[in-house]
Tab-separated table of C-alpha atoms and ligand atoms in Angstrom:
chain	number	residue	atom	x	y	z
A	1374	UNK	CA	-25.047	131.578	-8.793
A	1375	UNK	CA	-25.276	128.835	-6.188
A	1376	UNK	CA	-22.655	129.505	-3.542
A	1377	UNK	CA	-23.922	127.621	-0.507
A	1378	UNK	CA	-25.401	124.358	0.697
A	1379	UNK	CA	-27.374	124.262	3.940
A	1380	UNK	CA	-27.696	120.769	5.365
A	1381	UNK	CA	-30.030	119.083	7.761
A	1382	UNK	CA	-28.151	116.433	9.777
A	1383	UNK	CA	-30.303	113.471	10.796
A	1384	UNK	CA	-31.469	111.691	7.647
A	1385	UNK	CA	-29.305	113.697	5.245
A	1386	UNK	CA	-25.723	113.436	6.541
A	1387	UNK	CA	-26.084	110.511	8.929
A	1388	UNK	CA	-28.903	108.406	10.317
A	1389	UNK	CA	-29.253	109.161	14.007
A	1390	UNK	CA	-33.020	108.472	13.939
A	1391	UNK	CA	-32.507	104.921	15.224
A	1392	UNK	CA	-30.550	106.213	18.243
A	1393	UNK	CA	-33.216	108.847	18.956
A	1394	UNK	CA	-35.794	106.065	18.719
A	1395	UNK	CA	-33.996	103.723	21.123
A	1396	UNK	CA	-33.480	106.491	23.685
A	1397	UNK	CA	-37.092	107.727	23.447
A	1398	UNK	CA	-38.425	104.165	23.622
A	1399	UNK	CA	-36.498	103.509	26.783
A	1400	UNK	CA	-37.719	106.764	28.393
A	1401	UNK	CA	-41.307	106.094	27.276
A	1402	UNK	CA	-41.140	102.610	28.817
A	1403	UNK	CA	-40.186	104.159	32.172
A	1404	UNK	CA	-43.330	106.310	31.865
A	1405	UNK	CA	-45.447	103.305	30.918
A	1406	UNK	CA	-45.914	104.511	27.354
A	1407	UNK	CA	-45.307	102.295	24.356
A	1408	UNK	CA	-43.927	103.757	21.127
A	1409	UNK	CA	-42.988	101.936	17.942
A	1410	UNK	CA	-40.948	102.762	14.849
A	1411	UNK	CA	-44.011	104.006	12.985
A	1412	UNK	CA	-44.756	106.513	15.765
A	1413	UNK	CA	-41.091	107.523	15.714
A	1414	UNK	CA	-41.484	108.828	12.145
A	1415	UNK	CA	-43.306	111.842	13.605
A	1416	UNK	CA	-40.308	112.712	15.760
A	1417	UNK	CA	-37.937	113.203	12.832
A	1418	UNK	CA	-36.780	116.796	12.436
A	1419	UNK	CA	-38.622	118.186	15.447
A	1420	UNK	CA	-37.004	119.383	18.657
A	1421	UNK	CA	-36.339	117.341	21.776
A	1422	UNK	CA	-39.073	119.007	23.834
A	1423	UNK	CA	-41.638	118.799	21.005
A	1424	UNK	CA	-40.815	115.093	20.710
A	1425	UNK	CA	-41.402	114.581	24.440
A	1426	UNK	CA	-44.739	116.417	24.231
A	1427	UNK	CA	-45.874	114.126	21.375
A	1428	UNK	CA	-44.865	111.018	23.321
A	1429	UNK	CA	-46.731	112.195	26.430
A	1430	UNK	CA	-49.812	112.979	24.332
A	1431	UNK	CA	-49.563	109.530	22.732
A	1432	UNK	CA	-49.597	107.979	26.214
A	1433	UNK	CA	-52.477	110.209	27.398
A	1434	UNK	CA	-50.100	111.869	29.855
A	1435	UNK	CA	-49.960	115.348	28.340
A	1436	UNK	CA	-50.776	117.033	31.652
A	1437	UNK	CA	-49.070	114.600	33.983
A	1438	UNK	CA	-45.772	116.475	34.399
A	1439	UNK	CA	-44.651	119.989	35.307
A	1440	UNK	CA	-42.315	121.903	32.985
A	1441	UNK	CA	-39.456	121.182	35.355
A	1442	UNK	CA	-40.199	117.451	35.303
A	1443	UNK	CA	-40.386	117.530	31.506
A	1444	UNK	CA	-36.934	119.139	31.402
A	1445	UNK	CA	-35.647	116.295	33.571
A	1446	UNK	CA	-37.272	113.674	31.324
A	1447	UNK	CA	-35.782	115.263	28.207
A	1448	UNK	CA	-32.373	115.281	29.883
A	1449	UNK	CA	-32.704	111.602	30.779
A	1450	UNK	CA	-33.443	110.807	27.128
A	1451	UNK	CA	-30.544	112.931	25.959
A	1452	UNK	CA	-28.112	111.269	28.374
A	1453	UNK	CA	-28.943	107.886	26.872
A	1454	UNK	CA	-28.804	109.287	23.320
A	1455	UNK	CA	-25.340	110.701	24.025
A	1456	UNK	CA	-24.146	107.222	24.966
A	1457	UNK	CA	-25.313	105.941	21.551
A	1458	UNK	CA	-23.689	108.711	19.548
A	1459	UNK	CA	-20.313	107.914	21.118
A	1460	UNK	CA	-20.328	104.953	18.703
A	1461	UNK	CA	-20.531	107.170	15.586
A	1462	UNK	CA	-17.545	107.035	13.224
A	1463	UNK	CA	-16.885	108.461	9.710
A	1464	UNK	CA	-18.278	105.163	8.372
A	1465	UNK	CA	-21.704	106.354	9.507
A	1466	UNK	CA	-21.902	109.043	6.830
A	1467	UNK	CA	-24.849	108.183	4.589
A	1468	UNK	CA	-23.979	106.882	1.066
A	1469	UNK	CA	-22.486	109.524	-1.228
A	1470	UNK	CA	-22.288	112.206	1.458
A	1471	UNK	CA	-18.501	112.094	1.887
A	1472	UNK	CA	-18.055	112.692	-1.859
A	1473	UNK	CA	-20.703	115.427	-1.957
A	1474	UNK	CA	-19.171	117.370	0.939
A	1475	UNK	CA	-15.623	117.101	-0.384
A	1476	UNK	CA	-16.605	118.002	-3.934
A	1477	UNK	CA	-18.491	121.071	-2.695
A	1478	UNK	CA	-15.534	122.087	-0.522
A	1479	UNK	CA	-13.112	121.760	-3.474
A	1480	UNK	CA	-15.369	124.014	-5.538
A	1481	UNK	CA	-15.396	126.683	-2.836
A	1482	UNK	CA	-19.090	126.234	-2.051
A	1483	UNK	CA	-19.949	127.342	1.483
A	1484	UNK	CA	-21.600	124.829	3.796
A	1485	UNK	CA	-23.679	125.318	6.911
A	1486	UNK	CA	-25.596	122.992	9.209
A	1487	UNK	CA	-29.272	123.662	9.923
A	1488	UNK	CA	-30.158	120.830	12.300
A	1489	UNK	CA	-32.688	120.850	15.113
A	1490	UNK	CA	-30.207	118.791	17.119
A	1491	UNK	CA	-28.285	120.370	19.951
A	1492	UNK	CA	-25.903	117.417	19.567
A	1493	UNK	CA	-25.035	118.453	15.978
A	1494	UNK	CA	-21.481	119.717	16.668
A	1495	UNK	CA	-20.593	116.540	18.629
A	1496	UNK	CA	-21.928	114.312	15.823
A	1497	UNK	CA	-20.044	116.306	13.153
A	1498	UNK	CA	-16.837	115.853	15.155
A	1499	UNK	CA	-17.379	112.095	15.330
A	1500	UNK	CA	-18.106	111.972	11.579
A	1501	UNK	CA	-14.912	114.037	11.036
A	1502	UNK	CA	-16.699	116.586	8.862
A	1503	UNK	CA	-16.632	119.654	11.112
A	1504	UNK	CA	-13.722	121.255	9.218
A	1505	UNK	CA	-15.685	121.123	5.954
A	1506	UNK	CA	-18.411	123.372	7.368
A	1507	UNK	CA	-18.309	127.147	7.573
A	1508	UNK	CA	-21.020	127.444	10.171
A	1509	UNK	CA	-23.517	125.635	12.377
A	1510	UNK	CA	-26.819	127.267	13.331
A	1511	UNK	CA	-27.255	126.896	17.085
A	1512	UNK	CA	-30.828	125.570	17.475
A	1513	UNK	CA	-30.925	126.852	21.076
A	1514	UNK	CA	-30.897	130.427	19.730
A	1515	UNK	CA	-33.897	130.033	17.404
A	1516	UNK	CA	-37.219	131.730	18.069
A	1517	UNK	CA	-39.015	128.928	16.210
A	1518	UNK	CA	-37.950	125.523	14.918
A	1519	UNK	CA	-38.811	123.831	11.612
A	1520	UNK	CA	-41.216	124.300	9.771
A	1521	UNK	CA	-40.458	127.971	10.536
A	1522	UNK	CA	-37.924	129.239	7.961
A	1523	UNK	CA	-35.641	130.850	10.568
A	1524	UNK	CA	-33.061	128.034	10.768
A	1525	UNK	CA	-32.382	128.019	6.994
A	1526	UNK	CA	-32.342	131.829	6.781
A	1527	UNK	CA	-29.777	131.845	9.600
A	1528	UNK	CA	-27.750	129.216	7.748
A	1529	UNK	CA	-27.504	131.485	4.699
A	1530	UNK	CA	-26.584	134.436	6.937
A	1531	UNK	CA	-23.765	132.406	8.499
A	1532	UNK	CA	-22.363	131.927	4.989
A	1533	UNK	CA	-22.813	135.620	4.162
A	1534	UNK	CA	-25.125	134.639	1.291
A	1535	UNK	CA	-28.649	135.455	0.220
A	1536	UNK	CA	-31.221	132.644	0.304
A	1537	UNK	CA	-31.373	132.436	-3.481
A	1538	UNK	CA	-27.657	131.707	-3.589
A	1539	UNK	CA	-28.205	128.622	-1.390
A	1540	UNK	CA	-29.707	125.152	-1.634
A	1541	UNK	CA	-31.280	123.518	1.437
A	1542	UNK	CA	-31.198	119.729	1.884
A	1543	UNK	CA	-33.711	117.922	4.098
A	1544	UNK	CA	-35.361	114.571	4.780
A	1545	UNK	CA	-38.320	115.726	6.905
A	1546	UNK	CA	-41.531	117.326	5.648
A	1547	UNK	CA	-41.241	120.052	8.295
A	1548	UNK	CA	-37.715	120.726	7.040
A	1549	UNK	CA	-38.779	121.047	3.388
A	1550	UNK	CA	-41.475	123.494	4.485
A	1551	UNK	CA	-38.848	125.476	6.374
A	1552	UNK	CA	-36.575	125.689	3.284
A	1553	UNK	CA	-39.456	126.607	0.977
A	1554	UNK	CA	-40.693	129.324	3.302
A	1555	UNK	CA	-37.140	130.687	3.489
A	1556	UNK	CA	-37.347	131.153	-0.297
A	1557	UNK	CA	-34.485	128.731	-0.851
A	1558	UNK	CA	-34.323	125.886	-3.380
A	1559	UNK	CA	-35.248	122.682	-1.538
A	1560	UNK	CA	-33.706	119.286	-2.135
A	1561	UNK	CA	-35.508	116.388	-0.451
A	1562	UNK	CA	-34.180	112.959	0.440
A	1563	UNK	CA	-36.893	110.340	0.835
A	1564	UNK	CA	-39.980	108.860	-0.767
A	1565	UNK	CA	-41.835	110.775	-3.501
A	1566	UNK	CA	-44.888	111.092	-1.236
A	1567	UNK	CA	-42.978	112.439	1.765
A	1568	UNK	CA	-40.919	114.794	-0.399
A	1569	UNK	CA	-43.822	115.997	-2.579
A	1570	UNK	CA	-43.214	119.633	-1.599
A	1571	UNK	CA	-39.480	119.555	-2.372
A	1572	UNK	CA	-38.318	121.444	-5.465
A	1573	UNK	CA	-36.207	118.411	-6.347
A	1574	UNK	CA	-36.150	115.039	-4.606
A	1575	UNK	CA	-34.075	111.882	-4.584
A	1576	UNK	CA	-34.878	108.585	-2.869
A	1577	UNK	CA	-31.474	108.177	-1.250
A	1578	UNK	CA	-28.418	110.304	-0.487
A	1579	UNK	CA	-26.560	107.990	-2.896
A	1580	UNK	CA	-28.521	109.710	-5.692
A	1581	UNK	CA	-27.408	113.227	-4.721
A	1582	UNK	CA	-25.163	114.727	-7.377
A	1583	UNK	CA	-23.700	118.191	-6.808
A	1584	UNK	CA	-23.915	119.050	-10.520
A	1585	UNK	CA	-27.539	117.966	-10.724
A	1586	UNK	CA	-28.753	119.836	-7.648
A	1587	UNK	CA	-27.010	123.012	-8.773
A	1588	UNK	CA	-28.453	122.639	-12.285
A	1589	UNK	CA	-31.955	122.085	-10.874
A	1590	UNK	CA	-31.619	125.070	-8.563
A	1591	UNK	CA	-30.493	127.311	-11.441
A	1592	UNK	CA	-33.409	126.132	-13.576
A	1593	UNK	CA	-35.583	127.380	-10.786
A	1594	UNK	CA	-38.126	126.262	-8.281
A	1595	UNK	CA	-40.615	123.542	-9.231
A	1596	UNK	CA	-39.138	123.021	-12.684
A	1597	UNK	CA	-37.906	119.443	-12.075
B	904	B16	P1	-31.436	116.680	19.956
B	904	B16	P2	-32.313	117.024	12.295
B	904	B16	C1	-33.370	116.257	14.628
B	904	B16	O1	-32.293	116.275	13.752
B	904	B16	C2	-33.899	114.833	14.749
B	904	B16	O2	-34.401	114.389	13.500
B	904	B16	C3	-35.016	114.810	15.759
B	904	B16	O3	-35.517	113.499	15.904
B	904	B16	C4	-34.491	115.327	17.101
B	904	B16	O4	-35.522	115.377	18.089
B	904	B16	C5	-33.900	116.726	16.911
B	904	B16	O5	-32.885	116.677	15.919
B	904	B16	C6	-33.324	117.291	18.192
B	904	B16	O6	-32.188	116.539	18.542
B	904	B16	O7	-32.268	116.014	21.006
B	904	B16	O8	-30.120	115.983	19.692
B	904	B16	O9	-31.248	118.158	20.234
B	904	B16	O10	-33.085	116.131	11.376
B	904	B16	O11	-32.922	118.414	12.446
B	904	B16	O12	-30.848	117.057	11.969
B	905	MG	MG1	-33.601	115.339	9.335
């Protein structure tokens, strides 16, 4: 039986990647580092500090700052990001997501958030979906981020379910790896190439059907 859905946030429920990009680009500029949208693809799904490390490496400044200075830089980026997310409204739910969440809720399927973002609860509030969720994994409490399976295992625990009773939904390769390692059925949103490791993949959230993902999960891993 499938009794739970564990969702990633950025790229699955809403698209905050552009806001992350704008805030990182502005910080990078202050450090004399140039990043573009293609580089930004690498930052999807990974934590704030890991993102900063990649940007510094990209600018050949990996050893230029102390840990304390890096904390300050990450905070600067987050302050700007928080200004952007103030603009988020329920209209920013990705296509089909409103229907999917409400349909799952009506059927009594548990839902948890497994996002690397520490801003997840604030974004859910702005999207007006927080009441639909039964739990949010706090990324600050994780020993290891994606691709480690911990975040998805914790999501299932929050729902009081075993991993094989849950489906994980992700748009990042590191996220799919995390779900797979957790032993959960993985649903990927994105291109066939990027989502090659997903048990089942769709190109867009508009193609996500609750009946189909449950059917695929019951048929078993890798049978799509
Ligand atoms: P924050 P997800 C991730 O969200 C983003 O994709 C990634 O770009 C970001 O660095 C990370 O959250 C941390 O976000 O700075 O808000 O804590 O895809 O895991 O929902
Ligand atoms: Mg994501």
